[in-house]
Amino acid sequence: MDSLLLEIGTEEMPAGYIQPALDAMAVQLLRRMDEARIAHGEARTFGTPRRLAVLVDDVAPKQAAVSTEMIGPPAKVAYDAEGRLTLAAEKFAEKAGVKIGALSIRHTERGDYLVARKTERGRATRTLLQQILPEVILALPFPKTMRWGSLKIAFGRPIHNLVAMLGDRVVAFNLGGIKSGRATRGHFFMHPGKISLADARHYVDRLREAQVIVAIDERRQAVAEAVEAAARSAGGTVIDDPALLDIVTNLV
């Protein structure tokens, strides 16, 4: 199965905005996928000062089919004395959205009832995501939001770019005039050009090639090691301050 990637490219985000937004992004996306009956695997979040991203593994190509059953009138009302379906049965079939020949009898403790069963086929996941993804983006919480240009949407910082891919195909949608695609961007100074992703799975590696460590835990470790090395070279020691380390991690 394919991986799903959603990346929101923005202007520089305050460090304190990033992790809460990423946590909400993963929770809301998986909840919406569950509600849409889209099977999926684990969700991993990634973030830098200029991007918020989530990658969901093992996404089913279409939503699960669902079978529903509607109980109708008692059998004694649904059939006449000669065993033919009555007008009540015809009206029930029409209401249930099934052909009259698809009706059956359910035997219960209260008696026999007419029953309509139907199966709703699953729609393509990519089609469903075209509605789900923009709604997830607009629902992300921030201490303060802002509007920009003539767009009618609000976000933590202006959105410049959207990447939305299921496997090797773009999940196409338009959010306030910004179209989703497969092109992300590298490091703002060291690799500012666009990077075209062939597949959602390539996201982390392609950004690493473009001088971006997009995994926050990995970047935090790199910052901590750099600080430790600088302290040793100066003959000093590092004062342990995890909160400050978290802030610095989301500033670079």
PDB file of N, CA and C in Angstrom, residues 5-10 52 159-165 170-175 177-185:
ATOM      1  N   LEU A   5       1.432  11.689   2.086  1.00  0.00           N
ATOM      2  CA  LEU A   5       2.219  12.826   2.562  1.00  0.00           C
ATOM      3  C   LEU A   5       1.405  14.100   2.447  1.00  0.00           C
ATOM      4  N   LEU A   6       1.373  14.866   3.521  1.00  0.00           N
ATOM      5  CA  LEU A   6       0.824  16.218   3.491  1.00  0.00           C
ATOM      6  C   LEU A   6       1.861  17.146   4.095  1.00  0.00           C
ATOM      7  N   GLU A   7       2.323  18.122   3.312  1.00  0.00           N
ATOM      8  CA  GLU A   7       3.265  19.121   3.804  1.00  0.00           C
ATOM      9  C   GLU A   7       2.694  20.505   3.563  1.00  0.00           C
ATOM     10  N   ILE A   8       2.753  21.340   4.596  1.00  0.00           N
ATOM     11  CA  ILE A   8       2.317  22.732   4.500  1.00  0.00           C
ATOM     12  C   ILE A   8       3.564  23.596   4.578  1.00  0.00           C
ATOM     13  N   GLY A   9       3.914  24.246   3.485  1.00  0.00           N
ATOM     14  CA  GLY A   9       5.068  25.134   3.471  1.00  0.00           C
ATOM     15  C   GLY A   9       4.631  26.546   3.820  1.00  0.00           C
ATOM     16  N   THR A  10       5.279  27.154   4.807  1.00  0.00           N
ATOM     17  CA  THR A  10       4.842  28.452   5.315  1.00  0.00           C
ATOM     18  C   THR A  10       6.001  29.437   5.413  1.00  0.00           C
ATOM     19  N   LEU A  52       5.259  22.160   8.018  1.00  0.00           N
ATOM     20  CA  LEU A  52       4.591  21.196   8.885  1.00  0.00           C
ATOM     21  C   LEU A  52       4.212  20.025   7.995  1.00  0.00           C
ATOM     22  N   ILE A 159       0.709  30.647   4.140  1.00  0.00           N
ATOM     23  CA  ILE A 159       1.050  29.404   3.446  1.00  0.00           C
ATOM     24  C   ILE A 159       1.581  29.745   2.061  1.00  0.00           C
ATOM     25  N   HIS A 160       2.726  29.176   1.718  1.00  0.00           N
ATOM     26  CA  HIS A 160       3.324  29.407   0.402  1.00  0.00           C
ATOM     27  C   HIS A 160       3.215  28.201  -0.517  1.00  0.00           C
ATOM     28  N   ASN A 161       3.128  27.012   0.071  1.00  0.00           N
ATOM     29  CA  ASN A 161       3.237  25.811  -0.756  1.00  0.00           C
ATOM     30  C   ASN A 161       2.524  24.652  -0.077  1.00  0.00           C
ATOM     31  N   LEU A 162       1.924  23.778  -0.878  1.00  0.00           N
ATOM     32  CA  LEU A 162       1.255  22.588  -0.356  1.00  0.00           C
ATOM     33  C   LEU A 162       1.712  21.364  -1.142  1.00  0.00           C
ATOM     34  N   VAL A 163       2.146  20.339  -0.430  1.00  0.00           N
ATOM     35  CA  VAL A 163       2.475  19.051  -1.042  1.00  0.00           C
ATOM     36  C   VAL A 163       1.475  18.032  -0.516  1.00  0.00           C
ATOM     37  N   ALA A 164       0.820  17.337  -1.418  1.00  0.00           N
ATOM     38  CA  ALA A 164      -0.135  16.295  -1.025  1.00  0.00           C
ATOM     39  C   ALA A 164       0.002  15.147  -2.013  1.00  0.00           C
ATOM     40  N   MET A 165       0.472  14.010  -1.520  1.00  0.00           N
ATOM     41  CA  MET A 165       0.707  12.865  -2.399  1.00  0.00           C
ATOM     42  C   MET A 165       0.245  11.579  -1.728  1.00  0.00           C
ATOM     43  N   VAL A 170      -0.359  12.867  -7.055  1.00  0.00           N
ATOM     44  CA  VAL A 170      -0.751  14.059  -6.302  1.00  0.00           C
ATOM     45  C   VAL A 170      -2.211  13.954  -5.882  1.00  0.00           C
ATOM     46  N   VAL A 171      -2.487  14.347  -4.647  1.00  0.00           N
ATOM     47  CA  VAL A 171      -3.868  14.527  -4.193  1.00  0.00           C
ATOM     48  C   VAL A 171      -4.203  15.987  -4.461  1.00  0.00           C
ATOM     49  N   ALA A 172      -4.943  16.226  -5.508  1.00  0.00           N
ATOM     50  CA  ALA A 172      -5.147  17.594  -5.990  1.00  0.00           C
ATOM     51  C   ALA A 172      -6.271  18.300  -5.236  1.00  0.00           C
ATOM     52  N   PHE A 173      -5.950  19.480  -4.708  1.00  0.00           N
ATOM     53  CA  PHE A 173      -6.974  20.352  -4.135  1.00  0.00           C
ATOM     54  C   PHE A 173      -6.456  21.784  -4.172  1.00  0.00           C
ATOM     55  N   ASN A 174      -7.350  22.711  -3.938  1.00  0.00           N
ATOM     56  CA  ASN A 174      -7.025  24.130  -3.978  1.00  0.00           C
ATOM     57  C   ASN A 174      -7.463  24.746  -2.656  1.00  0.00           C
ATOM     58  N   LEU A 175      -6.524  25.347  -1.948  1.00  0.00           N
ATOM     59  CA  LEU A 175      -6.835  25.970  -0.668  1.00  0.00           C
ATOM     60  C   LEU A 175      -6.562  27.463  -0.764  1.00  0.00           C
ATOM     61  N   GLY A 177      -6.666  29.415  -3.232  1.00  0.00           N
ATOM     62  CA  GLY A 177      -5.887  29.777  -4.405  1.00  0.00           C
ATOM     63  C   GLY A 177      -4.532  29.102  -4.481  1.00  0.00           C
ATOM     64  N   ILE A 178      -4.160  28.349  -3.456  1.00  0.00           N
ATOM     65  CA  ILE A 178      -2.890  27.617  -3.445  1.00  0.00           C
ATOM     66  C   ILE A 178      -3.175  26.175  -3.833  1.00  0.00           C
ATOM     67  N   LYS A 179      -2.571  25.718  -4.921  1.00  0.00           N
ATOM     68  CA  LYS A 179      -2.817  24.363  -5.413  1.00  0.00           C
ATOM     69  C   LYS A 179      -1.795  23.388  -4.835  1.00  0.00           C
ATOM     70  N   SER A 180      -2.267  22.224  -4.464  1.00  0.00           N
ATOM     71  CA  SER A 180      -1.359  21.184  -3.979  1.00  0.00           C
ATOM     72  C   SER A 180      -0.578  20.593  -5.146  1.00  0.00           C
ATOM     73  N   GLY A 181       0.584  20.038  -4.835  1.00  0.00           N
ATOM     74  CA  GLY A 181       1.414  19.436  -5.879  1.00  0.00           C
ATOM     75  C   GLY A 181       2.413  18.473  -5.277  1.00  0.00           C
ATOM     76  N   ARG A 182       3.523  18.254  -5.998  1.00  0.00           N
ATOM     77  CA  ARG A 182       4.563  17.330  -5.535  1.00  0.00           C
ATOM     78  C   ARG A 182       5.886  18.044  -5.281  1.00  0.00           C
ATOM     79  N   ALA A 183       5.920  19.368  -5.390  1.00  0.00           N
ATOM     80  CA  ALA A 183       7.172  20.114  -5.253  1.00  0.00           C
ATOM     81  C   ALA A 183       7.305  20.725  -3.865  1.00  0.00           C
ATOM     82  N   THR A 184       8.353  20.326  -3.137  1.00  0.00           N
ATOM     83  CA  THR A 184       8.684  20.938  -1.860  1.00  0.00           C
ATOM     84  C   THR A 184       9.928  21.801  -2.054  1.00  0.00           C
ATOM     85  N   ARG A 185      10.460  22.317  -0.970  1.00  0.00           N
ATOM     86  CA  ARG A 185      11.651  23.159  -1.063  1.00  0.00           C
ATOM     87  C   ARG A 185      12.699  22.704  -0.055  1.00  0.00           C
TER      88      ARG A 185
END
